[in-house]
Structure formats: C-alpha cells, structure tokens
CSV table of C-alpha atoms in Angstrom, one decimal:
chain,number,residue,atom,x,y,z
A,198,UNK,CA,18.2,27.6,-7.9
A,199,UNK,CA,19.2,24.2,-9.4
A,200,UNK,CA,20.2,21.5,-6.9
A,201,UNK,CA,23.7,20.2,-7.9
A,202,UNK,CA,23.2,16.4,-7.4
A,203,UNK,CA,27.0,15.9,-7.4
A,204,UNK,CA,27.6,18.4,-4.6
A,205,UNK,CA,28.1,17.3,-0.9
A,206,UNK,CA,24.9,16.4,0.9
A,207,UNK,CA,24.9,19.5,3.1
A,208,UNK,CA,25.2,21.7,0.1
A,209,UNK,CA,22.4,19.9,-1.8
A,210,UNK,CA,20.1,20.3,1.2
A,211,UNK,CA,20.9,24.1,1.5
A,212,UNK,CA,20.3,24.6,-2.2
A,213,UNK,CA,16.9,22.8,-2.0
A,214,UNK,CA,15.8,24.7,1.0
A,215,UNK,CA,16.7,27.9,-0.6
A,216,UNK,CA,14.7,27.3,-3.7
A,217,UNK,CA,11.2,28.8,-3.2
A,218,UNK,CA,9.9,27.5,-6.6
A,219,UNK,CA,10.9,24.0,-5.6
A,220,UNK,CA,9.0,24.3,-2.3
A,221,UNK,CA,5.9,25.5,-4.2
A,222,UNK,CA,6.1,22.6,-6.7
A,223,UNK,CA,6.7,20.0,-4.0
A,224,UNK,CA,3.8,21.2,-1.8
A,225,UNK,CA,1.4,21.3,-4.7
A,226,UNK,CA,2.2,17.8,-5.9
A,227,UNK,CA,2.8,15.8,-2.7
A,228,UNK,CA,-0.3,17.3,-1.0
A,229,UNK,CA,-2.4,16.4,-4.0
A,230,UNK,CA,-1.0,12.8,-4.2
A,231,UNK,CA,-1.3,12.2,-0.5
A,232,UNK,CA,-5.0,13.4,-0.5
A,233,UNK,CA,-5.8,11.2,-3.4
A,234,UNK,CA,-4.1,8.2,-1.8
A,235,UNK,CA,-6.0,8.6,1.4
A,236,UNK,CA,-9.4,8.9,-0.4
A,237,UNK,CA,-8.6,5.8,-2.6
A,238,UNK,CA,-7.6,3.7,0.4
A,239,UNK,CA,-10.6,4.9,2.5
A,240,UNK,CA,-13.0,3.8,-0.2
A,241,UNK,CA,-12.1,0.1,0.3
A,242,UNK,CA,-10.8,-2.0,3.2
A,243,UNK,CA,-7.4,-0.4,3.1
A,244,UNK,CA,-5.9,-2.4,6.0
A,245,UNK,CA,-6.9,-5.7,4.4
A,246,UNK,CA,-5.4,-4.6,1.1
A,247,UNK,CA,-2.1,-3.8,2.8
A,248,UNK,CA,-2.1,-7.1,4.6
A,249,UNK,CA,-2.8,-9.1,1.4
A,250,UNK,CA,-0.2,-7.1,-0.6
A,251,UNK,CA,2.4,-7.7,2.1
A,252,UNK,CA,1.7,-11.4,2.0
A,253,UNK,CA,2.2,-11.6,-1.8
A,254,UNK,CA,5.5,-9.8,-1.7
A,255,UNK,CA,6.7,-11.7,1.3
A,256,UNK,CA,6.0,-15.0,-0.3
A,257,UNK,CA,7.9,-13.8,-3.4
A,258,UNK,CA,11.0,-12.9,-1.4
A,259,UNK,CA,10.9,-16.0,0.7
A,260,UNK,CA,10.7,-18.2,-2.4
A,261,UNK,CA,12.9,-16.0,-4.6
A,262,UNK,CA,15.4,-18.6,-6.1
A,263,UNK,CA,12.6,-21.1,-7.0
A,264,UNK,CA,10.4,-18.4,-8.5
A,265,UNK,CA,13.2,-17.0,-10.6
A,266,UNK,CA,14.0,-20.4,-12.0
A,267,UNK,CA,10.3,-20.9,-12.8
A,268,UNK,CA,10.1,-17.4,-14.4
A,269,UNK,CA,13.1,-18.1,-16.6
A,270,UNK,CA,11.7,-21.4,-17.8
A,271,UNK,CA,8.3,-20.0,-18.7
A,272,UNK,CA,9.7,-16.9,-20.4
A,273,UNK,CA,12.0,-19.1,-22.5
A,274,UNK,CA,9.0,-21.4,-23.3
A,275,UNK,CA,7.1,-18.3,-24.4
A,276,UNK,CA,9.9,-17.4,-26.9
A,277,UNK,CA,11.8,-14.8,-24.9
A,278,UNK,CA,15.5,-14.7,-24.6
A,279,UNK,CA,16.5,-14.4,-20.9
A,280,UNK,CA,19.8,-12.8,-19.7
A,281,UNK,CA,21.2,-12.7,-16.2
A,282,UNK,CA,23.2,-9.7,-15.0
A,283,UNK,CA,25.2,-9.6,-11.8
A,284,UNK,CA,25.7,-5.9,-11.7
A,285,UNK,CA,25.0,-2.6,-13.6
A,286,UNK,CA,28.0,-3.0,-15.9
A,287,UNK,CA,26.9,-6.5,-17.1
A,288,UNK,CA,23.3,-5.3,-17.6
A,289,UNK,CA,24.2,-2.3,-19.7
A,290,UNK,CA,26.7,-4.4,-21.7
A,291,UNK,CA,24.0,-7.0,-22.4
A,292,UNK,CA,21.6,-4.4,-23.7
A,293,UNK,CA,24.3,-2.8,-25.9
A,294,UNK,CA,25.2,-6.1,-27.3
A,295,UNK,CA,21.6,-6.9,-28.2
A,296,UNK,CA,21.3,-3.5,-29.9
A,297,UNK,CA,24.6,-4.0,-31.8
A,298,UNK,CA,23.6,-7.5,-33.1
A,299,UNK,CA,20.3,-6.1,-34.4
A,300,UNK,CA,21.9,-3.0,-35.8
A,301,UNK,CA,19.7,-0.7,-33.7
A,302,UNK,CA,20.1,3.0,-34.1
A,303,UNK,CA,17.0,4.5,-32.5
A,304,UNK,CA,15.5,3.4,-29.1
A,305,UNK,CA,12.3,4.4,-27.3
A,306,UNK,CA,12.1,3.9,-23.6
A,307,UNK,CA,9.3,3.6,-21.1
A,308,UNK,CA,9.7,4.9,-17.6
A,309,UNK,CA,11.9,2.6,-15.5
A,310,UNK,CA,13.5,3.1,-12.2
A,311,UNK,CA,15.8,0.1,-12.6
A,312,UNK,CA,17.3,1.5,-15.8
A,313,UNK,CA,17.8,4.8,-14.0
A,314,UNK,CA,19.6,2.8,-11.3
A,315,UNK,CA,22.1,1.3,-13.8
A,316,UNK,CA,22.4,4.5,-15.9
A,317,UNK,CA,21.3,2.6,-19.0
A,318,UNK,CA,20.4,5.6,-21.2
A,319,UNK,CA,23.8,7.3,-20.7
A,320,UNK,CA,25.5,4.0,-21.5
A,321,UNK,CA,23.5,3.5,-24.7
A,322,UNK,CA,24.1,7.1,-25.8
A,323,UNK,CA,27.9,6.7,-25.3
A,324,UNK,CA,27.6,3.8,-27.7
A,325,UNK,CA,26.2,6.2,-30.4
A,326,UNK,CA,22.5,5.2,-30.0
A,327,UNK,CA,19.6,7.7,-29.9
A,328,UNK,CA,17.5,7.1,-26.8
A,329,UNK,CA,14.2,8.9,-26.3
A,330,UNK,CA,12.3,8.8,-23.0
A,331,UNK,CA,8.6,8.5,-23.8
A,332,UNK,CA,7.0,8.9,-20.4
A,333,UNK,CA,5.9,12.6,-20.2
A,334,UNK,CA,7.8,13.4,-17.0
A,335,UNK,CA,10.9,11.5,-18.1
A,336,UNK,CA,10.8,13.2,-21.5
A,337,UNK,CA,10.7,16.6,-19.8
A,338,UNK,CA,13.7,16.0,-17.5
A,339,UNK,CA,15.5,14.5,-20.5
A,340,UNK,CA,15.0,17.7,-22.3
A,341,UNK,CA,16.1,19.6,-19.2
A,342,UNK,CA,19.1,17.3,-18.7
A,343,UNK,CA,18.2,16.5,-15.2
A,344,UNK,CA,17.8,13.3,-13.2
A,345,UNK,CA,14.3,12.3,-11.9
A,346,UNK,CA,13.3,13.6,-8.5
A,347,UNK,CA,10.5,11.2,-7.6
A,348,UNK,CA,9.8,7.5,-8.1
A,349,UNK,CA,6.5,7.8,-9.9
A,350,UNK,CA,6.5,11.6,-10.8
A,351,UNK,CA,10.0,12.3,-12.1
A,352,UNK,CA,9.2,15.9,-12.8
A,353,UNK,CA,7.5,16.7,-9.5
A,354,UNK,CA,10.1,19.4,-8.8
A,355,UNK,CA,9.0,21.5,-11.7
A,356,UNK,CA,6.0,23.9,-11.9
A,357,UNK,CA,3.8,24.1,-15.0
A,358,UNK,CA,5.5,27.5,-15.5
A,359,UNK,CA,8.9,25.8,-15.7
A,360,UNK,CA,7.7,23.2,-18.2
A,361,UNK,CA,6.1,25.9,-20.4
A,362,UNK,CA,9.4,27.8,-20.5
A,363,UNK,CA,11.4,24.6,-21.3
A,364,UNK,CA,9.1,23.8,-24.2
A,365,UNK,CA,9.2,27.4,-25.5
A,366,UNK,CA,13.0,27.4,-25.4
A,367,UNK,CA,13.3,23.9,-27.0
A,368,UNK,CA,10.5,23.8,-29.5
A,369,UNK,CA,9.6,27.5,-30.0
A,370,UNK,CA,6.0,26.9,-28.8
A,371,UNK,CA,4.0,29.8,-27.3
A,372,UNK,CA,4.1,30.1,-23.5
A,373,UNK,CA,1.1,28.4,-21.9
A,374,UNK,CA,-0.1,27.2,-18.5
A,375,UNK,CA,-2.6,24.8,-20.0
A,376,UNK,CA,-1.4,21.2,-19.2
A,377,UNK,CA,-3.3,19.9,-22.2
A,378,UNK,CA,-1.4,22.2,-24.6
A,379,UNK,CA,1.9,21.0,-23.1
A,380,UNK,CA,0.9,17.4,-23.4
A,381,UNK,CA,-0.1,18.0,-27.1
A,382,UNK,CA,3.3,19.4,-27.7
A,383,UNK,CA,5.0,16.4,-26.2
A,384,UNK,CA,2.7,14.0,-28.1
A,385,UNK,CA,3.5,15.7,-31.4
A,386,UNK,CA,7.2,15.3,-30.8
A,387,UNK,CA,7.1,11.7,-29.6
A,388,UNK,CA,4.8,10.1,-32.1
A,389,UNK,CA,7.4,9.9,-34.9
A,390,UNK,CA,9.9,8.5,-32.4
A,391,UNK,CA,7.6,5.5,-31.7
A,392,UNK,CA,7.2,4.8,-35.4
A,393,UNK,CA,10.9,5.1,-36.3
A,394,UNK,CA,12.3,3.2,-33.3
A,395,UNK,CA,14.3,0.0,-33.8
A,396,UNK,CA,14.2,-1.0,-30.2
A,397,UNK,CA,11.9,-0.5,-27.2
A,398,UNK,CA,13.1,-0.7,-23.6
A,399,UNK,CA,11.0,-0.9,-20.5
A,400,UNK,CA,11.2,-1.8,-16.8
A,401,UNK,CA,8.8,-4.2,-15.1
A,402,UNK,CA,6.3,-3.7,-12.3
A,403,UNK,CA,5.7,-7.4,-11.7
A,404,UNK,CA,7.0,-10.6,-13.4
A,405,UNK,CA,4.6,-13.5,-13.0
A,406,UNK,CA,6.6,-16.7,-12.6
A,407,UNK,CA,3.8,-19.2,-13.2
A,408,UNK,CA,3.0,-17.8,-16.7
A,409,UNK,CA,6.3,-16.0,-17.7
A,410,UNK,CA,4.5,-12.7,-18.0
A,411,UNK,CA,5.9,-9.1,-17.8
A,412,UNK,CA,3.5,-6.6,-16.3
A,413,UNK,CA,3.6,-2.8,-16.9
A,414,UNK,CA,1.6,-0.2,-15.1
A,415,UNK,CA,1.2,3.1,-17.1
A,416,UNK,CA,-1.2,6.0,-17.5
A,417,UNK,CA,-0.1,7.3,-20.8
A,418,UNK,CA,-0.1,4.3,-23.1
A,419,UNK,CA,3.6,4.8,-24.0
A,420,UNK,CA,4.5,1.5,-22.4
A,421,UNK,CA,2.3,-0.4,-24.9
A,422,UNK,CA,3.8,1.4,-27.8
A,423,UNK,CA,7.3,0.8,-26.6
A,424,UNK,CA,6.6,-2.9,-26.2
A,425,UNK,CA,4.7,-3.5,-29.4
A,426,UNK,CA,5.8,-1.1,-32.2
A,427,UNK,CA,9.6,-1.6,-32.4
A,428,UNK,CA,10.9,-4.9,-33.9
A,429,UNK,CA,13.0,-5.5,-30.8
A,430,UNK,CA,11.7,-5.3,-27.2
A,431,UNK,CA,14.0,-5.4,-24.1
A,432,UNK,CA,12.8,-5.6,-20.5
A,433,UNK,CA,15.1,-4.9,-17.6
A,434,UNK,CA,13.9,-5.9,-14.1
A,435,UNK,CA,15.3,-6.3,-10.7
A,436,UNK,CA,15.1,-9.9,-9.5
A,437,UNK,CA,12.8,-8.9,-6.6
A,438,UNK,CA,10.0,-8.0,-9.0
A,439,UNK,CA,8.9,-11.6,-9.4
A,440,UNK,CA,5.5,-12.7,-8.1
A,441,UNK,CA,4.1,-16.2,-8.0
A,442,UNK,CA,0.7,-15.9,-9.6
A,443,UNK,CA,-1.5,-13.8,-11.8
A,444,UNK,CA,-3.9,-13.2,-8.9
A,445,UNK,CA,-1.0,-11.8,-6.9
A,446,UNK,CA,0.0,-9.5,-9.7
A,447,UNK,CA,-3.5,-8.2,-10.0
A,448,UNK,CA,-3.7,-7.5,-6.3
A,449,UNK,CA,-0.4,-5.6,-6.3
A,450,UNK,CA,-1.6,-3.6,-9.4
A,451,UNK,CA,-4.6,-2.4,-7.3
A,452,UNK,CA,-2.3,-1.6,-4.3
A,453,UNK,CA,0.1,0.3,-6.5
A,454,UNK,CA,-2.5,2.4,-8.3
A,455,UNK,CA,-4.3,3.4,-5.2
A,456,UNK,CA,-1.1,4.3,-3.3
A,457,UNK,CA,0.8,5.9,-6.1
A,458,UNK,CA,-1.8,8.2,-7.8
A,459,UNK,CA,-5.1,7.6,-5.9
A,460,UNK,CA,-6.7,5.8,-8.8
A,461,UNK,CA,-8.8,2.7,-8.4
A,462,UNK,CA,-6.7,1.2,-11.2
A,463,UNK,CA,-4.2,2.7,-13.6
A,464,UNK,CA,-5.3,3.6,-17.1
A,465,UNK,CA,-3.2,0.8,-18.6
A,466,UNK,CA,-2.1,-2.6,-17.2
A,467,UNK,CA,-0.1,-4.4,-19.9
A,468,UNK,CA,0.9,-8.0,-19.8
A,469,UNK,CA,3.5,-9.3,-22.2
A,470,UNK,CA,4.5,-13.0,-22.4
A,471,UNK,CA,6.7,-13.1,-25.5
A,472,UNK,CA,7.4,-11.9,-29.0
A,473,UNK,CA,4.9,-11.9,-31.8
A,474,UNK,CA,3.5,-15.3,-32.8
A,475,UNK,CA,2.8,-16.3,-36.3
A,476,UNK,CA,-0.4,-14.7,-37.5
A,477,UNK,CA,-0.4,-11.9,-34.8
A,478,UNK,CA,-0.8,-8.4,-36.3
A,479,UNK,CA,1.6,-6.7,-34.1
A,480,UNK,CA,4.3,-7.1,-31.4
A,481,UNK,CA,8.1,-7.4,-31.5
A,482,UNK,CA,10.0,-9.9,-33.5
A,483,UNK,CA,12.3,-10.5,-30.5
A,484,UNK,CA,11.8,-10.1,-26.8
A,485,UNK,CA,14.7,-10.1,-24.4
A,486,UNK,CA,14.4,-10.1,-20.5
A,487,UNK,CA,17.4,-9.0,-18.4
A,488,UNK,CA,17.2,-10.2,-14.8
A,489,UNK,CA,19.3,-7.9,-12.7
A,490,UNK,CA,20.8,-8.5,-9.3
A,491,UNK,CA,23.0,-5.5,-8.7
A,492,UNK,CA,23.3,-5.9,-4.9
A,493,UNK,CA,19.9,-7.4,-4.2
A,494,UNK,CA,21.3,-10.7,-3.1
A,495,UNK,CA,23.6,-8.8,-0.8
A,496,UNK,CA,20.6,-7.0,0.7
A,497,UNK,CA,19.0,-10.4,1.5
A,498,UNK,CA,22.3,-11.7,3.0
A,499,UNK,CA,22.6,-8.7,5.3
A,500,UNK,CA,19.1,-9.2,6.7
A,501,UNK,CA,17.4,-6.3,5.0
A,502,UNK,CA,15.1,-8.4,2.7
A,503,UNK,CA,12.1,-6.4,3.9
A,504,UNK,CA,13.3,-3.5,1.8
A,505,UNK,CA,12.9,-5.6,-1.3
A,506,UNK,CA,9.1,-5.8,-0.7
A,507,UNK,CA,8.8,-2.3,-2.2
A,508,UNK,CA,6.4,-1.9,-5.2
A,509,UNK,CA,7.8,1.6,-6.1
A,510,UNK,CA,4.5,3.4,-5.5
A,511,UNK,CA,6.1,6.6,-4.0
A,512,UNK,CA,3.6,6.9,-1.2
A,513,UNK,CA,6.4,7.2,1.4
A,514,UNK,CA,8.0,10.1,-0.4
A,515,UNK,CA,4.7,12.0,-0.4
A,516,UNK,CA,4.2,11.5,3.3
A,517,UNK,CA,7.8,12.2,4.3
A,518,UNK,CA,8.3,15.7,5.9
A,519,UNK,CA,12.0,15.6,4.9
A,520,UNK,CA,11.3,14.8,1.2
A,521,UNK,CA,8.5,17.3,1.1
A,522,UNK,CA,11.0,20.0,2.1
A,523,UNK,CA,14.0,19.1,0.0
A,524,UNK,CA,12.8,17.1,-2.9
A,525,UNK,CA,14.5,14.2,-4.7
A,526,UNK,CA,17.6,15.9,-6.0
A,527,UNK,CA,18.9,16.6,-2.5
A,528,UNK,CA,19.3,12.8,-2.1
A,529,UNK,CA,22.1,13.0,-4.8
A,530,UNK,CA,22.6,11.0,-7.9
A,531,UNK,CA,20.7,8.0,-6.7
A,532,UNK,CA,17.7,6.7,-8.7
A,533,UNK,CA,15.7,6.2,-5.5
A,534,UNK,CA,15.0,9.0,-3.1
A,535,UNK,CA,12.8,9.7,-0.1
A,536,UNK,CA,12.6,7.1,2.8
A,537,UNK,CA,12.8,4.0,0.6
A,538,UNK,CA,15.8,5.6,-1.2
A,539,UNK,CA,17.5,6.3,2.1
A,540,UNK,CA,17.3,2.6,2.8
A,541,UNK,CA,18.0,0.8,-0.5
A,542,UNK,CA,20.6,3.2,-2.0
A,543,UNK,CA,23.3,2.5,0.6
A,544,UNK,CA,22.2,-1.2,0.6
A,545,UNK,CA,22.6,-1.6,-3.2
A,546,UNK,CA,25.8,0.4,-3.3
A,547,UNK,CA,29.1,-1.4,-3.4
A,548,UNK,CA,30.5,1.2,-1.1
A,549,UNK,CA,28.0,2.2,1.5
A,550,UNK,CA,30.0,5.3,2.5
A,551,UNK,CA,28.9,6.8,-0.9
A,552,UNK,CA,25.5,7.3,0.6
A,553,UNK,CA,26.3,7.4,4.3
A,554,UNK,CA,24.2,10.5,5.0
A,555,UNK,CA,20.9,9.2,3.6
A,556,UNK,CA,19.9,6.9,6.6
A,557,UNK,CA,20.3,10.0,8.8
A,558,UNK,CA,18.1,12.2,6.5
A,559,UNK,CA,14.9,11.2,8.4
A,560,UNK,CA,13.0,12.4,11.4
A,561,UNK,CA,11.9,8.8,12.1
A,562,UNK,CA,8.3,10.1,12.5
A,563,UNK,CA,6.8,6.9,11.0
A,564,UNK,CA,4.7,8.5,8.3
A,565,UNK,CA,6.4,6.4,5.7
A,566,UNK,CA,5.6,3.2,7.5
A,567,UNK,CA,2.0,4.2,8.0
A,568,UNK,CA,1.3,4.7,4.3
A,569,UNK,CA,3.4,1.9,2.8
A,570,UNK,CA,1.1,-0.5,0.9
A,571,UNK,CA,3.2,-3.5,1.8
A,572,UNK,CA,3.8,-2.3,5.4
A,573,UNK,CA,7.6,-2.0,5.2
A,574,UNK,CA,8.9,-0.8,8.6
A,575,UNK,CA,11.1,1.9,7.1
A,576,UNK,CA,12.0,3.6,10.4
A,577,UNK,CA,13.3,0.4,11.8
A,578,UNK,CA,15.4,-0.3,8.7
A,579,UNK,CA,16.8,3.3,8.9
A,580,UNK,CA,17.7,2.7,12.5
A,581,UNK,CA,19.4,-0.6,11.7
A,582,UNK,CA,21.3,1.1,8.9
A,583,UNK,CA,22.4,3.9,11.2
A,584,UNK,CA,23.7,1.3,13.6
A,585,UNK,CA,25.6,-0.4,10.8
A,586,UNK,CA,27.0,2.9,9.7
A,587,UNK,CA,28.1,3.8,13.2
A,588,UNK,CA,29.8,0.4,13.7
A,589,UNK,CA,31.6,0.7,10.4
A,590,UNK,CA,32.8,4.3,11.2
A,591,UNK,CA,30.6,5.9,8.6
A,592,UNK,CA,28.2,7.8,10.9
A,593,UNK,CA,28.6,11.6,10.9
A,594,UNK,CA,31.5,12.9,13.1
A,595,UNK,CA,29.2,15.2,15.0
A,596,UNK,CA,26.8,12.5,15.8
A,597,UNK,CA,29.5,10.1,17.0
A,598,UNK,CA,30.9,12.8,19.2
A,599,UNK,CA,27.4,13.7,20.6
A,600,UNK,CA,26.7,10.0,21.4
A,601,UNK,CA,30.0,9.6,23.2
A,602,UNK,CA,29.3,12.7,25.2
A,603,UNK,CA,25.8,11.5,26.0
A,604,UNK,CA,27.1,8.1,27.2
A,605,UNK,CA,29.6,9.7,29.5
A,606,UNK,CA,27.0,12.1,31.0
A,607,UNK,CA,24.5,9.3,31.6
A,608,UNK,CA,27.0,7.2,33.5
A,609,UNK,CA,27.2,9.8,36.3
A,610,UNK,CA,24.2,11.1,38.3
A,611,UNK,CA,26.1,14.3,39.1
A,612,UNK,CA,27.0,14.9,35.5
A,613,UNK,CA,23.5,14.2,34.4
A,614,UNK,CA,22.1,16.8,36.9
A,615,UNK,CA,24.6,19.4,35.7
A,616,UNK,CA,23.6,18.6,32.1
A,617,UNK,CA,19.9,19.1,32.9
A,618,UNK,CA,20.7,22.4,34.6
A,619,UNK,CA,22.7,23.6,31.6
A,620,UNK,CA,20.0,22.5,29.1
A,621,UNK,CA,17.4,24.4,31.2
A,622,UNK,CA,19.6,27.6,30.8
A,623,UNK,CA,20.3,27.1,27.1
A,624,UNK,CA,16.7,26.7,26.2
A,625,UNK,CA,16.1,30.2,27.6
A,626,UNK,CA,18.8,31.6,25.2
A,627,UNK,CA,17.0,30.8,22.0
A,628,UNK,CA,18.4,33.8,20.2
A,629,UNK,CA,22.0,32.5,20.3
A,630,UNK,CA,23.5,30.4,17.5
A,631,UNK,CA,23.5,27.5,16.9
A,632,UNK,CA,20.3,27.2,18.9
A,633,UNK,CA,18.7,29.9,17.0
A,634,UNK,CA,19.1,28.1,13.7
A,635,UNK,CA,18.0,24.7,15.2
A,636,UNK,CA,14.9,26.3,16.6
A,637,UNK,CA,13.7,27.8,13.3
A,638,UNK,CA,11.8,24.7,12.5
A,639,UNK,CA,11.2,23.2,16.0
A,640,UNK,CA,9.2,24.0,19.1
A,641,UNK,CA,11.2,22.8,22.1
A,642,UNK,CA,9.1,21.8,25.1
A,643,UNK,CA,9.8,23.8,28.2
A,644,UNK,CA,11.4,22.2,31.2
A,645,UNK,CA,9.3,21.5,34.3
A,646,UNK,CA,9.9,23.9,37.2
A,647,UNK,CA,11.2,21.1,39.4
A,648,UNK,CA,13.2,18.1,38.3
A,649,UNK,CA,11.8,14.6,38.8
A,650,UNK,CA,14.6,13.4,41.1
A,651,UNK,CA,13.9,16.3,43.5
A,652,UNK,CA,10.2,15.7,43.4
A,653,UNK,CA,10.8,12.1,44.2
A,654,UNK,CA,13.2,12.9,47.1
A,655,UNK,CA,10.7,15.4,48.4
A,656,UNK,CA,7.9,12.9,48.3
A,657,UNK,CA,10.0,10.3,50.0
A,658,UNK,CA,10.9,12.7,52.8
A,659,UNK,CA,7.3,13.7,53.3
A,660,UNK,CA,6.3,10.0,53.4
A,661,UNK,CA,9.0,9.3,56.0
A,662,UNK,CA,7.8,12.1,58.2
A,663,UNK,CA,4.2,10.9,57.9
A,664,UNK,CA,5.3,7.4,59.0
A,665,UNK,CA,7.2,8.8,62.0
A,666,UNK,CA,4.2,10.9,63.1
A,667,UNK,CA,1.9,8.0,63.0
C-alpha cells in the first residue's frame, strides 16, 4: 500500500499502519541505525561530544547575522557569487536564472534536504531542464516518483525486494537481492550523467564563515563529482548552516557521522572554497552560493531558535516510536519528518495550519531528546507548538473539547470523584469501542482498590480517635 502524501493526516497514518512491508522496512533500518549510533557514541565520551557540538551550534545561532556577513565576504573573496533568497520562490528563481544564463540543459544533484524543502527539482524540470539525483537513495525514489521518507536515508521505506523490482521494471535487469548488484546497476546508469552534466547542485552540511568554505558529508562520492565535474556548481544552504571555525565544522562532522550512520567519520568530507583557480586540473568554472531564509528568521523571532541547531543527522527519527511505526510519508509532503520535522515544518510554513497535526504526532516520550547530538529539547518545543496551535485555534477539535471537559471536571471535587468512578468502570469494559481500539497498543494501569481521598480521610479519622483515646 502506497501512502498518499497529499491525503489528510488521519488517512496517511491509517495507510502507513496498514502497510506490512513498510513496517518490515522501517524496523530493519531504524533498528540497525539506532544500534550503530549507540555503539559509536559509547566508543567515545558521548556526553562530552554532545555538549561540545551544542556549544558550536549555539554560538552560530547567537552570532548569526555577523557570521553570515563574514561568510558572504569570504565566499566572494574566494571567487564565489553569493545570492540571498528570502523564500523558496526567490531561491528556485535564482537557480533557474543561473542555469538560463549559462545555457544549462543537464543537471546532476547531490542529496540535499533544503532543495527538497523548496521543491527545486520540480521547478527546474518545469523549466525544461533534465535533473538527475545522484545519491543512491534519492535516485531510487526519483525513479519511483516518490518523495524521500527520511532525512539521511530517503529510501528507508523500501525493502531490497522493492528496489530489485523497481530496477527490473525500469532497466530490465535480472531480479536480485544482492545490494552490490543493485549498486552496480545504479552506478552504470549514473556515470554518464556526471560526465555530461552542465551544472552540479548540492546542499551544504556546514558553511565555515572564517574561511568561506562549503562542507559536504557523503558516503558515496557523488558529492565530489557533482561539485567538481560540471562547469557550473551551485550550492543552496539554509542560513542556519553557518559555523564560525574550521575546528567547529570538524567537530560537527564527527557528531553527524556517529549519530547518523554510526560511523567514526563519513567516507567523504568535502570542503569547497571557490571555483577552479588558474592551473588547477579540475573544478567548476563558476561557483554560486544561495543563502536561503525561507522562514528561518521567523523561527528565531518566535523564540524557537533551538530548532535551528539541528545538524540533520536523523537520529531522532530512528529513536521515535511514532516514526518507526508510520514512516516519513505519513508526515505529508514536508521535506522534514519525524520529531524534528514535526517542529520545523509548521515553523517554516507561511501558514502553520497546513501542518497543524504534526506537533501532536508525538508521544512526548523524550527518546528524540535523549539521542539528539546537539541536545535539542524536542519534547519541550513540541509542547510549546501545541500551546501556540491551541491559542490560535488550530488544535484538533477533539483535543480542545477534551481539555475543556477536563478543566470543568477538575474545578469540582464532586465532579472529579464521579469522573474517577466512571473511569474505573470504563477500564473494565475494554472490549467496547472506542476503548477497544485505543487499548490495542496500550496497557492501561489498573485503578487502586481505594481512592486516595478516602484513604486520607480514613487515616485522619483514625488519627483523631487515637488522639481522643490518649
């Protein structure tokens, strides 16, 4: 069953929960990634790494305007052309105009969450350009015409059997469950695209302000080919990705690798500071950097700057019991899913009501906070968003009604006692809907035989009698 990302939230969740293959794929991948992360962090002083990484990101957000000016100056000094984009429309228009001026026809693209956020590929394709995703996972979902379902593993929702069938139907290859054979098929298809491309596009993991350097973390090498083989290279990055120093970027690289895939370091860490210089054997003739706001300033203004500390490692998704059951597509058409997506998607949106359900798609168990490499308090942010949604009238109708009823009951001791008695009776009727449905995935604790208020009154009476007797 395919999750329809354009369907209402309740429908998407039901579709996800009804897909047995999705549950298998999610369990395989998230369990493996969580185990690797735990082992990688246990091999070092994990708490200290988290503290240090948090400090680097916090300094960047605290000094954001100054660091961005420094970054722009150093990128320009290095020969880059810097563009500022207020929103998605301005960013996609800027990239299209760069392509038009250079008469670009074919584009290769490295994995990038921010370009997913602004729907850059679709915009370029509407302009008649051929765009090829070169990250293996992104390439697979491009062939399948699906959005990514995970921040670092976009094809996490598919089993190897599904990929084999997709390649067989697309390329006519023999069915296989050998991942190396599937990788070889993708490599043979992509190699010519790299060599023929006029433009390469990538995102950015970290942008070092003191040197004007763009950092890319990859495991497949496609990022280096995208940034060096085409004559034109364009980087799109959210303004929060800036870091002050090289040392800070290296520290965050280690934190990202250990928390994303459980590696000590990623296979590739590329640092690009500008176009090819005279005498250099390779590199682009032009390098453009698009600095994107797209709601990030608004996030800071609303007091949610902590959400911008995120380094996009995906650890919170792998730990989240909600994500592990429904996957990324149940979160809708957003580029970001899981706990961090439930926070930043409504914050970045012009209309928060478009993602009003996401802050409520959490058990608030705290697992996301416990694994975050920069110690973002995601449960607190989700609670704050729920409050904002409720105050603006965007909270679910059922929840608003439930909270009003709860408030009325708690204002009266008699009503409260009656409610407890009713709850005691209802928990014995577990086979009746809607309790039966609610109890399928929950174990409700039994009520004590005697209520606390009665116990307290009884103890007070006994204490009084003892005092009288003495």
